[in-house]
PDB file of C-alpha atoms and ligand atoms in Angstrom:
ATOM      1  CA  MET A1174      -4.319  18.590  -2.356  1.00 52.00           C
ATOM      2  CA  ASN A1175      -6.802  18.171  -5.198  1.00 62.00           C
ATOM      3  CA  GLY A1176      -6.368  16.384  -8.594  1.00 89.00           C
ATOM      4  CA  ILE A1177      -4.119  13.554  -7.089  1.00 98.00           C
ATOM      5  CA  ARG A1178      -3.577  11.039  -9.797  1.00 98.00           C
ATOM      6  CA  VAL A1179      -3.909   7.220  -8.684  1.00 98.00           C
ATOM      7  CA  THR A1180      -3.503   4.320 -10.045  1.00 98.00           C
ATOM      8  CA  VAL A1181      -4.942   1.465  -8.432  1.00 98.00           C
ATOM      9  CA  TRP A1182      -3.556  -1.702  -9.165  1.00 98.00           C
ATOM     10  CA  ASN A1183      -4.536  -5.497  -8.587  1.00 98.00           C
ATOM     11  CA  GLU A1184      -3.136  -8.813  -9.509  1.00 98.00           C
ATOM     12  CA  ALA A1185      -6.926  -9.669  -9.824  1.00 97.00           C
ATOM     13  CA  ARG A1186      -6.129 -13.701 -10.118  1.00 97.00           C
ATOM     14  CA  HIS A1187      -8.501 -14.660  -7.113  1.00 96.00           C
ATOM     15  CA  GLU A1188     -11.306 -12.971  -8.690  1.00 96.00           C
ATOM     16  CA  LYS A1189     -10.935 -15.044 -11.900  1.00 94.00           C
ATOM     17  CA  THR A1190     -10.798 -18.490 -10.441  1.00 94.00           C
ATOM     18  CA  ASN A1191     -12.640 -18.248  -7.077  1.00 96.00           C
ATOM     19  CA  SER A1192     -16.353 -18.154  -6.927  1.00 96.00           C
ATOM     20  CA  ASP A1193     -16.202 -17.188  -3.298  1.00 96.00           C
ATOM     21  CA  VAL A1194     -14.201 -13.618  -4.292  1.00 97.00           C
ATOM     22  CA  GLN A1195     -16.248 -13.149  -7.432  1.00 97.00           C
ATOM     23  CA  LYS A1196     -19.248 -12.974  -5.151  1.00 97.00           C
ATOM     24  CA  VAL A1197     -18.142 -10.292  -3.061  1.00 97.00           C
ATOM     25  CA  TYR A1198     -15.819  -8.275  -5.644  1.00 98.00           C
ATOM     26  CA  PRO A1199     -17.815  -9.211  -8.948  1.00 97.00           C
ATOM     27  CA  SER A1200     -15.701  -6.606 -10.878  1.00 97.00           C
ATOM     28  CA  GLY A1201     -12.495  -7.269  -8.786  1.00 97.00           C
ATOM     29  CA  MET A1202     -11.042  -5.404  -5.902  1.00 98.00           C
ATOM     30  CA  HIS A1203      -9.458  -2.898  -7.877  1.00 98.00           C
ATOM     31  CA  HIS A1204     -13.119  -1.692  -8.627  1.00 98.00           C
ATOM     32  CA  ALA A1205     -14.482  -1.411  -5.338  1.00 98.00           C
ATOM     33  CA  ILE A1206     -11.592   0.923  -4.389  1.00 98.00           C
ATOM     34  CA  SER A1207     -10.942   2.653  -7.467  1.00 98.00           C
ATOM     35  CA  GLU A1208     -14.774   3.702  -7.344  1.00 98.00           C
ATOM     36  CA  TYR A1209     -14.906   4.949  -3.935  1.00 98.00           C
ATOM     37  CA  LEU A1210     -11.704   7.176  -4.917  1.00 98.00           C
ATOM     38  CA  LYS A1211     -13.310   8.086  -8.059  1.00 98.00           C
ATOM     39  CA  ALA A1212     -16.274   9.168  -5.690  1.00 98.00           C
ATOM     40  CA  GLN A1213     -13.767  11.183  -3.431  1.00 97.00           C
ATOM     41  CA  GLY A1214     -13.134  13.311  -6.622  1.00 97.00           C
ATOM     42  CA  LEU A1215      -9.743  11.713  -7.322  1.00 98.00           C
ATOM     43  CA  ALA A1216      -8.577  10.870 -10.827  1.00 98.00           C
ATOM     44  CA  VAL A1217      -8.316   7.215 -10.904  1.00 98.00           C
ATOM     45  CA  ARG A1218      -7.286   4.726 -13.210  1.00 98.00           C
ATOM     46  CA  THR A1219      -6.779   0.939 -12.535  1.00 98.00           C
ATOM     47  CA  ALA A1220      -4.020  -1.630 -13.727  1.00 98.00           C
ATOM     48  CA  THR A1221      -3.896  -5.313 -13.676  1.00 98.00           C
ATOM     49  CA  LEU A1222      -1.269  -8.102 -13.641  1.00 98.00           C
ATOM     50  CA  ASP A1223      -2.211  -9.559 -17.050  1.00 98.00           C
ATOM     51  CA  GLU A1224      -2.395  -6.292 -18.842  1.00 98.00           C
ATOM     52  CA  PRO A1225       0.980  -5.728 -21.193  1.00 98.00           C
ATOM     53  CA  GLU A1226       3.570  -4.204 -18.540  1.00 98.00           C
ATOM     54  CA  HIS A1227       1.215  -5.003 -15.902  1.00 98.00           C
ATOM     55  CA  GLY A1228      -0.601  -1.780 -16.884  1.00 98.00           C
ATOM     56  CA  LEU A1229       2.122   0.359 -15.462  1.00 98.00           C
ATOM     57  CA  THR A1230       3.975   1.482 -18.452  1.00 98.00           C
ATOM     58  CA  GLU A1231       6.237   4.368 -18.170  1.00 98.00           C
ATOM     59  CA  ALA A1232       3.870   6.926 -19.368  1.00 98.00           C
ATOM     60  CA  VAL A1233       1.156   5.656 -16.910  1.00 98.00           C
ATOM     61  CA  LEU A1234       3.854   5.933 -13.990  1.00 98.00           C
ATOM     62  CA  ARG A1235       4.842   9.245 -14.655  1.00 98.00           C
ATOM     63  CA  GLN A1236       0.879  10.403 -14.418  1.00 98.00           C
ATOM     64  CA  THR A1237       0.756   8.702 -11.370  1.00 98.00           C
ATOM     65  CA  ASP A1238       0.930  10.736  -7.829  1.00 98.00           C
ATOM     66  CA  VAL A1239      -0.123   7.428  -6.162  1.00 98.00           C
ATOM     67  CA  LEU A1240       0.254   3.824  -6.761  1.00 99.00           C
ATOM     68  CA  THR A1241      -1.599   1.299  -4.539  1.00 99.00           C
ATOM     69  CA  TRP A1242      -0.927  -2.262  -4.705  1.00 99.00           C
ATOM     70  CA  TRP A1243      -2.487  -5.749  -4.339  1.00 98.00           C
ATOM     71  CA  GLY A1244      -0.944  -8.660  -4.783  1.00 98.00           C
ATOM     72  CA  HIS A1245      -0.967 -12.470  -3.480  1.00 98.00           C
ATOM     73  CA  LEU A1246      -0.915 -15.368  -5.807  1.00 97.00           C
ATOM     74  CA  ALA A1247       1.309 -14.136  -8.290  1.00 98.00           C
ATOM     75  CA  HIS A1248       4.294 -11.949  -6.851  1.00 98.00           C
ATOM     76  CA  ASP A1249       6.621 -14.075  -8.600  1.00 98.00           C
ATOM     77  CA  GLU A1250       4.833 -13.200 -12.183  1.00 98.00           C
ATOM     78  CA  VAL A1251       5.310  -9.475 -11.661  1.00 98.00           C
ATOM     79  CA  ASP A1252       8.281  -8.528 -14.166  1.00 98.00           C
ATOM     80  CA  ASP A1253      11.812  -7.499 -12.421  1.00 98.00           C
ATOM     81  CA  ARG A1254      12.082  -4.398 -15.036  1.00 98.00           C
ATOM     82  CA  ILE A1255       8.554  -3.212 -14.004  1.00 98.00           C
ATOM     83  CA  VAL A1256       9.536  -3.281 -10.159  1.00 98.00           C
ATOM     84  CA  ASP A1257      12.773  -1.530 -10.881  1.00 98.00           C
ATOM     85  CA  ARG A1258      10.258   1.114 -12.684  1.00 98.00           C
ATOM     86  CA  VAL A1259       8.091   1.376  -9.690  1.00 98.00           C
ATOM     87  CA  HIS A1260      10.947   1.746  -7.655  1.00 98.00           C
ATOM     88  CA  GLN A1261      12.343   4.401  -9.493  1.00 98.00           C
ATOM     89  CA  ARG A1262       9.371   6.454  -9.223  1.00 98.00           C
ATOM     90  CA  VAL A1263       9.129   5.963  -5.453  1.00 98.00           C
ATOM     91  CA  LEU A1264      12.554   7.348  -4.974  1.00 97.00           C
ATOM     92  CA  GLU A1265      11.156  10.394  -7.089  1.00 97.00           C
ATOM     93  CA  GLY A1266       8.383  10.872  -5.139  1.00 98.00           C
ATOM     94  CA  MET A1267       5.413   8.694  -6.185  1.00 98.00           C
ATOM     95  CA  GLY A1268       3.382   7.773  -3.376  1.00 98.00           C
ATOM     96  CA  LEU A1269       2.966   4.279  -2.681  1.00 99.00           C
ATOM     97  CA  VAL A1270       0.234   2.385  -0.531  1.00 99.00           C
ATOM     98  CA  VAL A1271       0.663  -1.403  -0.071  1.00 99.00           C
ATOM     99  CA  LEU A1272      -2.669  -3.620   0.913  1.00 99.00           C
ATOM    100  CA  HIS A1273      -2.628  -6.594   2.989  1.00 98.00           C
ATOM    101  CA  SER A1274      -0.860  -9.815   1.211  1.00 98.00           C
ATOM    102  CA  GLY A1275       1.384  -7.061  -0.935  1.00 98.00           C
ATOM    103  CA  HIS A1276       3.373  -7.265   2.261  1.00 98.00           C
ATOM    104  CA  PHE A1277       5.399 -10.047   0.040  1.00 98.00           C
ATOM    105  CA  SER A1278       5.193  -8.136  -3.240  1.00 98.00           C
ATOM    106  CA  LYS A1279       8.583  -7.603  -4.773  1.00 98.00           C
ATOM    107  CA  ILE A1280       8.221  -3.992  -4.663  1.00 98.00           C
ATOM    108  CA  PHE A1281       7.592  -3.943  -0.966  1.00 99.00           C
ATOM    109  CA  LYS A1282      10.580  -6.244  -0.011  1.00 98.00           C
ATOM    110  CA  ARG A1283      12.542  -4.386  -1.888  1.00 98.00           C
ATOM    111  CA  LEU A1284      11.638  -0.889  -0.219  1.00 98.00           C
ATOM    112  CA  MET A1285      11.936  -2.736   3.006  1.00 98.00           C
ATOM    113  CA  GLY A1286      14.948  -4.728   2.824  1.00 98.00           C
ATOM    114  CA  THR A1287      13.690  -7.545   4.958  1.00 98.00           C
ATOM    115  CA  SER A1288      11.789 -10.618   4.556  1.00 98.00           C
ATOM    116  CA  CYS A1289       8.455  -8.957   5.570  1.00 98.00           C
ATOM    117  CA  ASP A1290       7.202 -12.278   6.480  1.00 98.00           C
ATOM    118  CA  LEU A1291       4.589 -12.740   9.439  1.00 98.00           C
ATOM    119  CA  LYS A1292       2.027 -14.977  10.987  1.00 98.00           C
ATOM    120  CA  TRP A1293      -1.203 -15.852   9.528  1.00 98.00           C
ATOM    121  CA  ARG A1294      -4.550 -17.893  10.006  1.00 98.00           C
ATOM    122  CA  GLU A1295      -7.664 -17.952   7.989  1.00 98.00           C
ATOM    123  CA  ALA A1296     -10.462 -18.347  10.750  1.00 98.00           C
ATOM    124  CA  GLY A1297     -12.871 -15.450   9.997  1.00 97.00           C
ATOM    125  CA  GLU A1298     -11.851 -13.587  13.404  1.00 98.00           C
ATOM    126  CA  ARG A1299     -12.786 -10.019  14.539  1.00 98.00           C
ATOM    127  CA  GLU A1300     -10.139  -7.863  13.873  1.00 98.00           C
ATOM    128  CA  ARG A1301      -9.899  -4.269  16.098  1.00 98.00           C
ATOM    129  CA  ILE A1302      -7.936  -2.057  14.329  1.00 99.00           C
ATOM    130  CA  TRP A1303      -6.719   0.499  17.240  1.00 99.00           C
ATOM    131  CA  VAL A1304      -5.678   3.916  16.063  1.00 99.00           C
ATOM    132  CA  VAL A1305      -2.374   4.881  17.982  1.00 98.00           C
ATOM    133  CA  ASP A1306      -1.715   7.710  16.178  1.00 98.00           C
ATOM    134  CA  PRO A1307      -4.754   9.813  16.542  1.00 98.00           C
ATOM    135  CA  SER A1308      -3.266  12.976  15.084  1.00 98.00           C
ATOM    136  CA  HIS A1309      -1.795  11.444  11.855  1.00 98.00           C
ATOM    137  CA  PRO A1310      -3.590  12.681   8.552  1.00 98.00           C
ATOM    138  CA  ILE A1311      -3.949   8.967   7.956  1.00 98.00           C
ATOM    139  CA  ALA A1312      -6.334   8.585  10.865  1.00 98.00           C
ATOM    140  CA  GLU A1313      -8.441  11.410   9.863  1.00 98.00           C
ATOM    141  CA  GLY A1314     -12.376  10.945  10.619  1.00 98.00           C
ATOM    142  CA  LEU A1315     -11.541   7.811  12.633  1.00 98.00           C
ATOM    143  CA  GLY A1316     -12.792   6.955  16.246  1.00 98.00           C
ATOM    144  CA  GLU A1317     -11.015   5.201  18.485  1.00 98.00           C
ATOM    145  CA  TYR A1318     -10.500   1.969  16.461  1.00 98.00           C
ATOM    146  CA  ILE A1319     -12.184   0.216  13.314  1.00 98.00           C
ATOM    147  CA  GLU A1320     -13.813  -3.206  13.722  1.00 98.00           C
ATOM    148  CA  ILE A1321     -13.925  -5.786  11.094  1.00 98.00           C
ATOM    149  CA  PRO A1322     -16.093  -8.618  12.112  1.00 98.00           C
ATOM    150  CA  HIS A1323     -14.408 -11.388  10.041  1.00 98.00           C
ATOM    151  CA  GLU A1324     -10.858 -10.896   8.485  1.00 98.00           C
ATOM    152  CA  GLU A1325      -7.878 -13.187   8.109  1.00 98.00           C
ATOM    153  CA  MET A1326      -5.333 -12.873  11.275  1.00 98.00           C
ATOM    154  CA  TYR A1327      -1.826 -11.542  10.497  1.00 98.00           C
ATOM    155  CA  GLY A1328       0.364 -11.894  13.625  1.00 98.00           C
ATOM    156  CA  GLU A1329       3.781 -10.344  14.833  1.00 98.00           C
ATOM    157  CA  HIS A1330       6.494 -10.893  14.681  1.00 98.00           C
ATOM    158  CA  PHE A1331       6.104  -8.987  11.107  1.00 98.00           C
ATOM    159  CA  ASP A1332       9.682  -8.647   9.926  1.00 98.00           C
ATOM    160  CA  ILE A1333       9.702  -4.990   8.507  1.00 98.00           C
ATOM    161  CA  PRO A1334      12.126  -1.965   9.670  1.00 98.00           C
ATOM    162  CA  ALA A1335      10.561  -0.106  12.471  1.00 98.00           C
ATOM    163  CA  PRO A1336       8.152   2.278  10.932  1.00 98.00           C
ATOM    164  CA  ASP A1337       8.622   5.810  10.721  1.00 98.00           C
ATOM    165  CA  THR A1338       5.276   6.397  11.940  1.00 98.00           C
ATOM    166  CA  LEU A1339       3.066   3.744  13.168  1.00 99.00           C
ATOM    167  CA  VAL A1340      -0.722   4.522  12.889  1.00 99.00           C
ATOM    168  CA  PHE A1341      -2.550   1.394  13.483  1.00 99.00           C
ATOM    169  CA  VAL A1342      -2.136  -1.670  15.451  1.00 99.00           C
ATOM    170  CA  SER A1343      -4.579  -4.738  15.185  1.00 98.00           C
ATOM    171  CA  TRP A1344      -5.895  -6.992  17.742  1.00 98.00           C
ATOM    172  CA  PHE A1345      -7.466 -10.321  16.845  1.00 98.00           C
ATOM    173  CA  GLN A1346      -9.924 -12.368  18.601  1.00 98.00           C
ATOM    174  CA  GLY A1347      -7.581 -15.169  18.698  1.00 98.00           C
ATOM    175  CA  GLY A1348      -5.228 -13.266  20.731  1.00 98.00           C
ATOM    176  CA  GLU A1349      -2.553 -12.022  18.295  1.00 98.00           C
ATOM    177  CA  ILE A1350      -1.773  -8.122  17.781  1.00 98.00           C
ATOM    178  CA  PHE A1351       0.064  -6.793  14.220  1.00 98.00           C
ATOM    179  CA  ARG A1352       1.181  -3.547  13.313  1.00 99.00           C
ATOM    180  CA  SER A1353      -1.257  -2.723  10.691  1.00 98.00           C
ATOM    181  CA  GLY A1354      -0.455   0.902   9.599  1.00 98.00           C
ATOM    182  CA  CYS A1355       3.100   1.797   8.789  1.00 99.00           C
ATOM    183  CA  CYS A1356       4.488   4.917   7.394  1.00 99.00           C
ATOM    184  CA  TYR A1357       7.989   4.880   5.552  1.00 98.00           C
ATOM    185  CA  GLN A1358       9.778   7.123   3.406  1.00 98.00           C
ATOM    186  CA  ARG A1359      12.562   5.991   0.772  1.00 98.00           C
ATOM    187  CA  GLY A1360      13.881   9.093  -1.416  1.00 97.00           C
ATOM    188  CA  ARG A1361      11.280  11.601  -1.690  1.00 98.00           C
ATOM    189  CA  GLY A1362       8.268   8.792  -1.982  1.00 98.00           C
ATOM    190  CA  LYS A1363       5.946   8.173   0.838  1.00 98.00           C
ATOM    191  CA  ILE A1364       4.723   4.539   1.734  1.00 99.00           C
ATOM    192  CA  PHE A1365       1.665   3.408   3.740  1.00 99.00           C
ATOM    193  CA  TYR A1366       1.448  -0.375   4.282  1.00 99.00           C
ATOM    194  CA  PHE A1367      -2.570  -1.074   5.773  1.00 99.00           C
ATOM    195  CA  ARG A1368      -2.791  -4.543   6.682  1.00 98.00           C
ATOM    196  CA  PRO A1369      -6.522  -5.698   6.095  1.00 98.00           C
ATOM    197  CA  GLY A1370      -8.073  -6.813   2.845  1.00 98.00           C
ATOM    198  CA  HIS A1371      -8.305 -10.525   2.595  1.00 98.00           C
ATOM    199  CA  GLU A1372      -9.831 -11.616  -0.776  1.00 98.00           C
ATOM    200  CA  THR A1373     -12.854 -13.592   0.546  1.00 98.00           C
ATOM    201  CA  TYR A1374     -14.047 -10.844   3.153  1.00 98.00           C
ATOM    202  CA  PRO A1375     -16.056  -7.795   1.976  1.00 98.00           C
ATOM    203  CA  THR A1376     -13.231  -5.851   3.774  1.00 98.00           C
ATOM    204  CA  TYR A1377     -13.186  -3.077   0.815  1.00 98.00           C
ATOM    205  CA  HIS A1378     -16.457  -2.137   0.888  1.00 98.00           C
ATOM    206  CA  ASN A1379     -16.171  -1.269   4.531  1.00 98.00           C
ATOM    207  CA  PRO A1380     -16.423   2.740   4.790  1.00 98.00           C
ATOM    208  CA  GLU A1381     -13.807   3.173   7.476  1.00 98.00           C
ATOM    209  CA  VAL A1382     -11.200   0.769   5.585  1.00 98.00           C
ATOM    210  CA  LEU A1383     -12.079   2.929   2.485  1.00 98.00           C
ATOM    211  CA  ARG A1384     -11.558   6.208   4.478  1.00 98.00           C
ATOM    212  CA  VAL A1385      -8.102   4.979   5.644  1.00 99.00           C
ATOM    213  CA  ILE A1386      -6.927   4.398   1.776  1.00 99.00           C
ATOM    214  CA  HIS A1387      -8.435   7.590   0.783  1.00 98.00           C
ATOM    215  CA  ASN A1388      -6.377   9.251   3.792  1.00 98.00           C
ATOM    216  CA  ALA A1389      -3.164   7.594   2.568  1.00 99.00           C
ATOM    217  CA  VAL A1390      -3.460   8.240  -0.732  1.00 98.00           C
ATOM    218  CA  ARG A1391      -3.766  11.683   0.043  1.00 98.00           C
ATOM    219  CA  TRP A1392      -0.850  11.441   2.817  1.00 98.00           C
ATOM    220  CA  THR A1393       1.529   9.837   0.350  1.00 98.00           C
ATOM    221  CA  ALA A1394       1.039  11.901  -2.587  1.00 98.00           C
ATOM    222  CA  GLN A1395       2.942  14.789  -1.516  1.00 97.00           C
ATOM    223  CA  PRO A1396       6.721  13.919  -2.065  1.00 96.00           C
ATOM    224  CA  GLY A1397       8.754  13.875   1.037  1.00 95.00           C
ATOM    225  CA  GLY A1398      10.885  17.158   0.271  1.00 94.00           C
ATOM    226  CA  PRO A1399      12.490  18.988  -2.538  1.00 95.00           C
ATOM    227  CA  GLU A1400      14.213  17.435  -5.608  1.00 92.00           C
ATOM    228  CA  LEU A1401      17.715  16.982  -4.833  1.00 89.00           C
ATOM    229  CA  ARG A1402      21.073  16.923  -6.936  1.00 90.00           C
ATOM    230  CA  TYR A1403      23.769  14.632  -6.358  1.00 93.00           C
ATOM    231  CA  GLY A1404      27.156  13.695  -8.110  1.00 96.00           C
ATOM    232  CA  HIS A1405      29.709  16.122  -9.408  1.00 96.00           C
ATOM    233  CA  ARG A1406      29.667  19.489  -8.080  1.00 94.00           C
ATOM    234  CA  PRO A1407      32.811  21.207  -9.794  1.00 94.00           C
ATOM    235  CA  ASN A1408      31.901  25.060  -8.690  1.00 93.00           C
ATOM    236  CA  MET A1409      33.459  25.354  -4.975  1.00 93.00           C
ATOM    237  CA  LEU A1410      31.188  27.850  -2.794  1.00 94.00           C
ATOM    238  CA  GLU A1411      34.694  29.759  -1.511  1.00 93.00           C
ATOM    239  CA  ASN A1412      37.685  30.748  -3.474  1.00 88.00           C
ATOM    240  CA  ILE A1413      40.296  28.634  -1.874  1.00 88.00           C
ATOM    241  CA  ASN A1414      43.422  30.089  -3.346  1.00 85.00           C
ATOM    242  CA  ARG A1415      42.993  33.278  -1.300  1.00 72.00           C
TER     243      ARG A1415
HETATM  244 ZN1   ZN B2190      -5.179 -12.994   3.048  1.00 55.92          ZN
END
């Protein structure tokens, strides 16, 4: 599917206040992700929390096939009306790729219906992301695993509904494991949660991580099934008076 229209959304607050993050992502994490996706031939725009309507106006969402979401410090500052709007578009068929600390975003928690809580530790551990479903389109082009030299640890239990498909499981140097690549469908919208991406590490410069994001965008771009009609149905299929 060519001509996929992606909106890369970032809270973009760490980048404004933390010099360690500025060194890794001088133009913001959304810039690193969007530049890569542009280079793959996708139609990409970015949007951030501090823009009017968080950059997610009705018009922008209408023209978005896939929305990617990174947030951490300011989940509560995301306006509920915008969450409603994104939710509605997902049900209609827009793809959603939720990254790293986006597990606690309002939109992901609403779509999952659980706390989405987990265990975490910031110790620069090695993460090995094992491909547990090598035939899945999101794993296309990868080897048996992706290794990230330094990452934040996320550990089980991760309070999510059982994924429709589990594509990745992470192992961390400290011993924990985590379901790090999870597929869902809500309404016609496909959703993919992808774990890595702590703001102080150069994870979104890692070519294999970026490859996964690109694969996930392509996979979630195609709505899951035809448009359905609900509600009042006045006409019968059979004549019941005979
Ligand atoms: Zn983090």
